[in-house]
Structure formats: structure tokens, C-alpha cells
XYZ file of C-alpha atoms in Angstrom:
520
model
C 1.370 24.893 112.234
C 4.988 23.960 111.545
C 6.860 25.111 114.685
C 10.251 25.278 112.974
C 11.456 28.706 111.859
C 13.153 28.495 108.458
C 15.482 31.097 106.998
C 13.917 31.779 103.588
C 10.779 30.901 101.645
C 11.103 30.938 97.846
C 7.800 31.116 95.988
C 8.023 29.417 92.596
C 10.496 27.030 90.962
C 10.776 28.547 87.519
C 14.146 29.850 86.377
C 14.007 32.776 88.830
C 13.026 30.571 91.761
C 15.726 27.997 91.001
C 18.390 30.703 90.715
C 17.243 32.159 94.037
C 17.286 28.774 95.760
C 20.777 27.990 94.502
C 22.203 31.361 95.600
C 20.671 30.993 99.067
C 22.020 27.465 99.404
C 25.481 28.788 98.462
C 25.235 30.941 101.598
C 24.076 28.003 103.745
C 20.510 29.188 104.320
C 17.776 26.770 105.367
C 15.161 27.211 102.644
C 11.810 25.925 101.418
C 10.760 26.330 97.786
C 7.011 26.268 97.078
C 5.884 24.978 93.675
C 2.194 24.600 92.851
C 2.787 22.131 89.994
C 4.492 18.745 89.901
C 7.628 19.946 88.113
C 10.220 22.708 87.880
C 10.891 25.100 85.022
C 7.873 27.399 85.166
C 6.706 28.485 81.725
C 9.568 26.532 80.105
C 7.868 23.297 81.174
C 5.664 22.533 78.182
C 2.289 21.107 79.163
C -0.524 20.151 76.796
C -3.273 21.394 79.090
C -1.677 24.130 81.166
C 0.122 27.455 80.995
C 3.552 27.416 79.424
C 5.437 27.798 76.180
C 3.998 26.833 72.808
C 4.971 23.532 71.219
C 7.362 25.223 68.775
C 8.860 27.888 71.081
C 12.569 28.647 70.980
C 14.243 31.145 73.282
C 14.533 34.498 71.484
C 17.754 35.348 73.349
C 20.892 33.338 72.619
C 22.224 30.697 75.001
C 25.171 32.985 75.858
C 22.896 35.572 77.452
C 20.138 33.294 78.730
C 21.976 30.976 81.096
C 23.127 30.618 84.686
C 26.421 32.393 85.336
C 28.254 29.333 86.658
C 26.504 26.628 84.635
C 26.681 27.249 80.850
C 24.666 25.411 78.242
C 26.324 22.355 76.671
C 28.242 23.178 73.486
C 25.968 21.047 71.283
C 22.877 23.147 72.091
C 22.000 25.578 69.237
C 22.326 29.353 69.592
C 18.587 29.644 70.294
C 17.544 26.554 72.281
C 14.151 24.904 71.893
C 11.978 24.764 75.021
C 12.878 21.091 75.415
C 16.574 22.059 75.596
C 15.696 24.719 78.138
C 13.773 22.356 80.413
C 16.521 19.723 80.245
C 19.037 22.440 81.122
C 17.188 23.743 84.199
C 16.512 20.204 85.398
C 20.230 19.436 85.103
C 21.010 22.642 87.019
C 18.602 21.742 89.828
C 20.044 18.246 90.128
C 23.677 19.405 89.954
C 23.218 21.906 92.786
C 20.934 19.634 94.830
C 17.943 21.991 94.798
C 15.151 19.460 94.265
C 15.084 18.149 97.835
C 14.193 21.634 99.077
C 11.091 21.942 96.852
C 7.565 21.221 98.064
C 5.796 20.217 94.854
C 2.030 20.440 94.310
C 1.924 23.047 97.062
C 0.097 26.308 96.500
C 0.813 29.397 98.600
C -2.480 30.971 99.668
C -1.221 33.764 101.923
C 1.952 35.565 103.014
C 1.710 37.807 106.063
C 4.234 39.828 108.023
C 4.041 39.294 111.778
C 4.768 41.907 114.436
C 7.877 40.003 115.537
C 9.403 40.478 112.092
C 8.800 36.939 110.873
C 6.749 35.968 107.821
C 3.909 33.452 107.917
C 3.528 31.504 104.684
C 0.305 29.503 104.502
C 0.131 26.783 101.873
C -2.050 23.891 100.803
C -1.518 20.771 98.687
C -3.224 20.785 95.277
C -3.939 18.128 92.643
C -2.986 18.335 88.962
C -6.067 20.469 88.268
C -5.116 22.970 90.978
C -7.905 21.897 93.361
C -6.990 22.015 97.030
C -6.577 18.691 98.815
C -6.089 18.435 102.534
C -5.708 21.106 105.230
C -3.602 24.254 104.946
C -0.273 24.583 106.740
C 1.386 27.715 108.136
C 5.180 27.979 108.278
C 7.391 30.736 109.710
C 10.283 32.345 107.829
C 12.769 35.137 108.441
C 12.814 36.128 104.762
C 10.644 35.638 101.670
C 11.580 35.733 97.965
C 8.719 35.894 95.467
C 9.724 34.440 92.102
C 6.355 33.747 90.487
C 7.037 36.002 87.494
C 5.087 38.788 85.835
C 3.221 36.561 83.342
C 0.333 35.920 85.698
C -3.140 36.955 84.523
C -3.799 37.101 80.754
C -5.077 40.433 79.461
C -8.138 39.620 77.400
C -9.405 42.570 75.343
C -13.029 43.116 74.449
C -14.187 44.406 71.082
C -17.228 46.370 69.980
C -19.756 43.931 68.529
C -18.083 40.936 70.150
C -21.429 39.485 71.251
C -22.503 39.056 67.616
C -19.234 37.494 66.452
C -19.748 33.845 65.462
C -16.092 32.859 65.596
C -13.765 32.024 68.485
C -11.635 34.374 70.557
C -8.757 32.845 72.510
C -5.748 34.154 74.403
C -2.239 32.977 73.546
C -2.006 31.399 77.015
C -4.039 28.485 75.597
C -2.294 28.351 72.218
C -0.085 25.309 71.548
C 0.098 25.221 67.741
C -2.202 25.641 64.740
C -2.990 21.918 64.513
C -3.702 21.401 68.224
C -5.899 24.507 68.339
C -7.803 23.537 65.207
C -6.752 26.485 63.054
C -5.814 24.551 59.916
C -7.978 25.953 57.115
C -9.306 28.715 59.379
C -9.242 32.471 58.742
C -7.208 33.921 61.598
C -6.432 37.345 63.041
C -3.672 37.615 65.620
C -3.919 40.645 67.912
C -0.622 42.076 69.154
C 2.866 42.220 67.730
C 5.133 41.051 70.520
C 7.204 37.872 70.391
C 4.271 35.558 71.115
C 2.141 37.237 68.440
C 4.698 36.888 65.645
C 5.374 33.288 66.664
C 1.652 32.512 66.440
C 1.042 34.266 63.116
C 4.026 32.538 61.490
C 2.952 29.175 62.927
C -0.582 29.565 61.539
C 0.752 30.626 58.129
C 3.143 27.673 57.967
C 0.818 24.969 59.301
C -2.142 25.550 57.026
C -4.208 28.500 58.181
C -6.116 30.174 55.344
C -3.822 32.781 53.797
C -3.402 35.598 54.331
C -3.199 35.466 58.094
C -3.721 38.899 59.618
C -1.770 40.465 62.458
C -3.400 43.485 64.082
C -1.325 46.091 65.915
C -2.029 49.510 67.333
C 1.611 50.539 67.866
C 3.508 48.833 65.049
C 6.890 47.245 65.631
C 10.533 46.942 64.723
C 11.181 43.312 63.836
C 14.672 42.076 64.663
C 16.340 39.026 63.132
C 17.792 36.206 65.219
C 21.178 36.765 63.609
C 22.946 39.828 62.210
C 25.989 39.121 60.030
C 25.998 35.550 61.308
C 25.951 36.359 65.036
C 23.032 36.185 67.493
C 21.485 39.640 67.678
C 21.799 39.965 71.473
C 25.604 39.632 71.181
C 25.597 43.182 69.806
C 24.477 44.529 73.199
C 27.577 45.790 74.983
C 28.653 48.506 77.389
C 30.211 50.720 74.695
C 26.887 50.763 72.821
C 24.578 50.954 75.836
C 26.561 53.837 77.347
C 25.610 56.007 74.368
C 22.613 58.348 74.750
C 19.587 56.155 74.099
C 18.388 58.456 71.308
C 21.664 57.860 69.417
C 21.814 54.114 70.071
C 18.181 53.755 68.975
C 18.932 55.568 65.698
C 22.025 53.438 65.048
C 20.170 50.208 65.762
C 17.299 51.300 63.537
C 19.795 51.758 60.681
C 21.131 48.225 61.254
C 17.617 46.753 61.160
C 16.911 48.614 57.906
C 20.061 47.091 56.409
C 18.790 43.597 57.247
C 15.036 43.765 56.551
C 14.557 47.113 54.847
C 12.360 49.868 56.215
C 9.607 48.551 58.525
C 7.223 51.017 56.881
C 7.776 49.250 53.553
C 6.212 46.110 55.040
C 3.339 47.888 56.798
C 4.828 47.424 60.282
C 4.615 51.214 60.864
C 6.310 51.520 64.279
C 5.279 54.549 66.315
C 8.564 54.550 68.201
C 12.312 54.236 67.710
C 13.986 50.845 67.426
C 15.083 50.831 71.074
C 11.994 52.507 72.505
C 10.063 49.271 72.808
C 10.492 45.660 73.813
C 12.293 43.994 70.859
C 10.218 41.643 68.714
C 12.461 38.921 67.318
C 11.520 36.858 64.266
C 13.648 35.522 61.416
C 10.604 34.740 59.247
C 7.806 37.279 59.800
C 9.065 39.711 57.155
C 9.562 36.750 54.789
C 5.850 35.891 55.126
C 4.806 39.541 54.786
C 6.815 39.771 51.565
C 4.937 36.769 50.169
C 1.565 38.087 51.354
C 1.104 35.050 53.594
C 0.770 37.559 56.437
C -0.807 41.015 56.225
C -0.335 43.669 58.886
C -3.462 45.555 59.918
C -4.145 48.342 62.422
C -6.263 47.862 65.540
C -9.628 46.104 65.399
C -12.370 48.750 65.496
C -15.279 46.329 65.816
C -16.465 42.812 65.087
C -19.350 41.721 62.926
C -20.831 38.225 62.740
C -18.102 36.887 60.420
C -15.836 39.898 59.936
C -13.248 41.954 61.702
C -13.356 45.663 60.877
C -10.082 47.537 61.335
C -9.541 51.183 62.209
C -8.517 51.966 58.614
C -11.985 50.852 57.451
C -10.857 47.586 55.858
C -12.538 44.260 56.634
C -11.427 40.647 56.845
C -13.446 37.456 57.198
C -12.491 35.836 60.494
C -13.033 32.438 62.087
C -10.669 32.819 65.043
C -8.996 35.709 66.855
C -5.876 34.915 68.886
C -5.140 37.627 71.451
C -1.431 37.951 72.215
C -2.064 40.921 74.462
C 0.193 40.185 77.401
C -0.322 39.638 81.092
C -0.973 41.523 84.297
C 1.105 41.077 87.430
C -0.852 39.272 90.124
C 0.160 38.590 93.725
C -3.076 37.306 95.290
C -1.293 35.560 98.166
C 0.271 38.772 99.490
C -1.398 40.571 102.361
C -3.496 43.425 100.936
C -1.540 46.148 102.781
C 1.745 44.878 101.381
C 0.353 44.323 97.894
C -0.966 47.886 97.693
C 2.489 49.206 98.578
C 4.289 47.070 95.988
C 2.002 47.071 92.931
C -0.105 49.893 91.507
C -3.503 48.307 90.926
C -4.598 48.271 87.298
C -1.071 48.748 85.964
C 2.115 46.709 85.844
C 4.031 49.337 87.814
C 5.951 48.015 90.803
C 7.270 50.406 93.439
C 10.508 48.569 94.073
C 14.107 49.694 94.476
C 16.035 48.159 91.568
C 12.917 46.044 90.961
C 13.673 43.917 94.050
C 13.016 45.622 97.402
C 10.217 47.838 98.698
C 11.573 50.867 100.584
C 8.570 50.619 102.941
C 8.970 46.918 103.745
C 12.733 46.542 103.809
C 15.170 43.706 103.128
C 13.108 40.759 104.379
C 10.928 40.592 101.243
C 12.372 40.373 97.727
C 10.855 40.130 94.265
C 12.988 38.122 91.854
C 12.465 38.175 88.091
C 9.900 40.977 87.866
C 11.730 42.628 84.965
C 11.295 42.830 81.203
C 14.804 42.683 79.686
C 15.326 45.149 76.838
C 18.463 43.696 75.261
C 19.106 40.250 76.709
C 17.643 37.472 78.820
C 15.857 37.374 82.163
C 17.822 34.495 83.663
C 21.104 36.359 84.402
C 19.057 39.281 85.757
C 17.128 37.040 88.159
C 20.354 35.430 89.295
C 21.998 38.795 90.036
C 18.916 39.807 92.026
C 19.056 36.512 93.928
C 22.751 36.923 94.771
C 22.066 40.445 96.029
C 19.133 39.249 98.129
C 21.240 36.460 99.622
C 24.035 38.920 100.433
C 21.509 41.201 102.146
C 20.066 38.277 104.142
C 23.586 37.288 105.161
C 24.386 40.820 106.290
C 27.319 41.386 103.937
C 25.336 43.939 101.910
C 22.943 46.632 103.082
C 20.166 48.563 101.385
C 20.446 52.355 101.009
C 18.349 54.695 103.124
C 14.609 54.723 102.418
C 14.693 58.249 100.952
C 17.542 57.252 98.650
C 15.588 54.250 97.375
C 12.431 56.320 96.833
C 14.420 58.887 94.857
C 15.900 56.146 92.679
C 12.432 54.702 91.979
C 11.150 58.132 90.953
C 14.110 58.725 88.644
C 13.716 55.301 87.048
C 9.994 55.832 86.382
C 10.742 59.214 84.778
C 13.408 57.619 82.583
C 11.016 54.877 81.452
C 8.316 57.431 80.634
C 10.739 59.525 78.570
C 12.365 56.656 76.712
C 9.746 53.993 76.053
C 6.509 53.997 74.125
C 3.597 54.253 76.566
C 2.557 50.679 77.357
C 2.140 48.476 80.429
C 4.805 46.152 78.995
C 7.399 48.925 79.442
C 6.846 49.654 83.140
C 9.464 47.095 84.258
C 11.938 47.475 81.391
C 15.715 47.228 81.964
C 18.860 46.762 79.862
C 20.407 43.648 81.472
C 24.096 44.626 81.205
C 23.557 48.096 82.670
C 21.130 46.810 85.293
C 23.315 43.887 86.369
C 26.307 46.197 86.722
C 24.277 48.483 88.995
C 22.982 45.674 91.201
C 26.196 43.630 91.341
C 28.025 46.727 92.586
C 26.039 46.445 95.842
C 27.707 43.133 96.717
C 31.096 43.433 94.996
C 30.506 41.409 91.813
C 30.509 44.207 89.213
C 33.187 43.400 86.592
C 36.095 45.825 86.984
C 38.216 46.578 83.915
C 41.335 47.253 85.964
C 41.013 43.958 87.836
C 40.519 42.038 84.590
C 42.861 43.780 82.106
C 43.020 40.801 79.728
C 39.214 40.962 79.433
C 38.874 44.756 79.205
C 38.189 44.728 75.455
C 35.626 41.934 75.833
C 33.890 43.777 78.660
C 33.751 46.972 76.600
C 32.507 45.776 73.215
C 31.243 42.237 73.863
C 28.071 41.032 75.568
C 30.327 38.592 77.529
C 27.460 36.390 78.730
C 26.340 35.729 82.292
C 29.728 34.510 83.583
C 31.155 38.056 83.618
C 29.429 38.640 86.961
C 31.322 35.678 88.438
C 34.768 37.152 87.743
C 34.926 38.639 91.227
C 32.928 39.072 94.396
C 31.142 36.491 96.564
C 31.077 32.997 95.053
C 33.225 33.967 92.087
C 33.713 31.104 89.652
C 37.099 29.720 88.685
C 35.978 29.133 85.079
C 34.351 32.558 84.589
C 37.282 34.072 82.696
C 37.407 31.161 80.256
C 33.660 31.336 79.586
C 33.742 35.122 79.069
C 36.584 34.726 76.561
C 34.663 32.011 74.707
C 31.573 34.211 74.270
C 31.663 35.400 70.624
C 32.416 39.038 69.873
C 30.934 40.414 66.658
C 33.249 41.992 64.048
C 30.814 44.895 63.702
C 31.088 45.811 67.401
C 34.871 45.395 67.279
C 34.967 47.986 64.484
C 32.625 50.180 66.527
C 34.957 49.900 69.510
C 38.023 50.841 67.454
C 36.102 53.818 66.087
C 35.248 54.980 69.605
C 38.931 54.825 70.514
C 40.036 56.491 67.289
C 37.798 59.554 67.543
C 39.303 60.882 70.835
C 42.812 60.165 69.491
C 42.096 62.201 66.356
C 40.606 65.072 68.371
C 43.616 65.169 70.691
C 45.944 65.142 67.685
C 44.094 68.085 66.119
C 44.313 70.082 69.343
C 48.025 69.324 69.743
C 48.735 70.295 66.130
C 46.872 73.574 66.466
C 48.764 74.423 69.659
C 52.094 73.429 68.088
C 51.436 75.387 64.892
C 50.436 78.583 66.645
């Protein structure tokens, strides 16, 4: 056993783990980062024979809202970076902030236990490239632990009636690289699901030679969003002025905008069972294009499988060689002590009983979960970083958690809100709007952007997305270049008009009241 007591263990060196490590190093903590593979980047590290992004994957959130707050993307990177851009970016970040020397590569965490003296025992073992254990395990003591392994852990693999008689192949998107690599050229393919991975797969199969039409099967339907609206990345339309509206109104407005771009989703057979902002956005600039040309056909759920056919719930059939299941993932924390795991995660669901998705009211501030969120209107990276900064502030003692009963009440209210707003699905149990969420969390350690302290940026902060740097304008480790970066983040003309309208309506109402009083 390692006799040294370290300050913090960080589990995982994906984007959430790297952000956590950097924030802790900013506060001079002695840390160890555990990474079970040979490289950083998590799912953004493309590997031919392992879990990660597909060969053709681009980020579906723009570089302005999917970046570190004090380390922007280079200017020559496109609005929606390819995974190779993303990996190069995170590697540059890790080198710039000297994170790599704190990482124990090829080291798998096998258990995390809380000792009676308040310390945490992290037991790990070296593994080879296949994940097989090599050598003895090692136990190390820590004062704090941050788990940043992500919520894409165990693939959900559905079963279908008649599956045993089906002669074709059924794979999960976790093993999908592209249509050529997976041998789908000339094959008849059904893609199950209609999230971002599903639409990427169905378009890839259609474009790289799968037998047309390619089918996409969905039980809930979807609103498909473009990458750009009126020439601007779609996520730049997310702003405080819009997100402060009642969600029912903002969902209706956004649905009208989507109709203006693609037409009614019902026209293309997408048949969403929810409002435009009542589900995780599915972003694709080309899916509707392929539906229009009958390269892709939308079908309802698969009712059963026959030897060479898929039978859908509307009674229609399609000949099928391969089914690709893009059906999501379950959260898995096998290394956590069973007592702790049962407190944090509801078994069989993706519900996590955490205050602001970070801390358990029953465990306290010594254990944090970083990146266990599904962003509704932006990227995960700035969210993970805000969580990491909060955790570091708590570890340092400059921020404190609320009382246990206050945290439990907040968790209950959040779960009720999610149930009322979002379509019932396990993918919506950890949903958050990044701007609103980051404002809430950053307020706990003094980094919430204040309009009165940044008057020259007030308009940007109201009707612009502003990017990740806005949470470096003030508070601990504020960044000298934050103001410049916030100002350089594009603001859309449409949201500027929306902002002027919001200001005009109260002015008109006041004028009417004054006139009526004056006249009478």
C-alpha cells in the first residue's frame, strides 16, 4: 500500500477528468489522475478497436460552447470540430497546463471505499491494451475523490421478439466506426433510435453505399435541428433572455423556428411525441435531406423480427441484413462501494441522487461526480469545468455545501421539474440547460456573471450564448482575457431582435398606462 496520503483522486482523463485535474492544480492540490487506457481524451480519442467516437464524428455543439473557459479553440478550427480537432485540442490543453505528469495511464480503478477516519481508499491495478490486469493491485489514500468516468458506460442492448430466428446481425453503436469498416456497403440496414448517434449512423450508411432506403426506427419521434440557423451555429441561439421564458413558451417558439428551416417534422414522418424543447436535441444538417430523397425512411418501433425481415408496429415490413442499435447507455460505477453506489444511483435507471448533479447529501463534500449531465442546449465541457471549479473551492474551504435537508429538497424539486418538462425517458433523468445550470453552480463560489459588474457586456450576457469564458469574468481564477473572448463570441441577429422586442414591450405597456392616467 502507498503510505502517502494525497489530496484528491480523479477517476478518468476524458474532458471532465482533465478539467477537474486542471482546476485542482490551480488550487495547489496534490492529485493523482487514474486512466485505464494509454491516452487522454475519453470518447474523443478515436480507436479502431475500442469505445469512442465514430470515424466521421463532429461535435454537434459549436466550438464556442464546447471549450475550456480559459483555453479557446484556435481560430482556424471550424464551427463544429471533427473528433481529430477535439483530441488535438484536449492534448494541447493537458500539455499547456502540465496535467500529463499527474496521470497514471493503463491503470484501472477496481474499488473506492470510504474509511472510518474520513479518508478514501482507491485500489487500482495496471492493465494491458486489452484491459487485462497485469501485476498486483495497489491501494492509495486520498482526502477527496472526483469521479469523471462519464455516463456513457454500459450500452443498452434491446431484445426483439423473434430475435433468435433472425439471420442477420445486430450490433450496438458502441462498435460502429463507419459503413465500410462495419461491412454495411450493399447491406439492408435498420437503425434503431433517433438520437445524435442514430442519425449520424443512418446518414453514413446512406452516403457510403448501404442499400437504399435505409430505415430508422423510433418509438418517440424527434425534432431534428440544423447545425446552423440563418448562418449561425444553432447553440448560439441559447441565451438567458430565451431560457428565462416559461419552458412551454420557449419550446413553442423554437418549434416554430425549426419548422421555418426544415418544415413540419410530421411532413417527413418524424412524428415527435413531445415539444421541441422537451427532449434532448437531435442535430443533423442532412437527415431531412435524405428523407426528402427517400434515401432514408422513418419507421415506428420494431414489433418483431423474422428470419430476414423486420416487422414494425404499424404492420409494415422491411428486409434486413443488419440492425444497428443506437439505444444509449446506462450509468455504471462498479468500483464504488455498494453502500455508496446504492445511495448515489437508482439501480435500473439513470437517476442520480445528487445535489446539482455533483454531491450526495448523504456522503458530503469529499466525493464529487463530474460530468454526469446531459446538456439540453449546449456542450458538456463548460458544465464539467464549472462543477470542477466548485468542487475545488469546496475542497479548499472557500465554498460550503448547503444543509442536507436543503440539498434533498433541491433534488426533489429538480426531479419533479424533469418529470413535468421532458418526455419520459432514461436519457432525460440528468438533463440541464448549461447556461442556467452554470449560473446556479457558479454562484456558490462567486463566478456567476453579474450584469452590474460587467456593464459593457450586459447585452451580450442577456441575448448571447457568450461561450464558456463568461464564467471567468469574475470569481476565483478569473481570466484576464475573458472579456475579450466573450465579446468575440458571435451574437445572432435574430436574438438581438428578440432582445429589443423584450425591452420594447414593457416600454409600450408603461407608456399606455401613463397615457391613460394622464388622459383621465
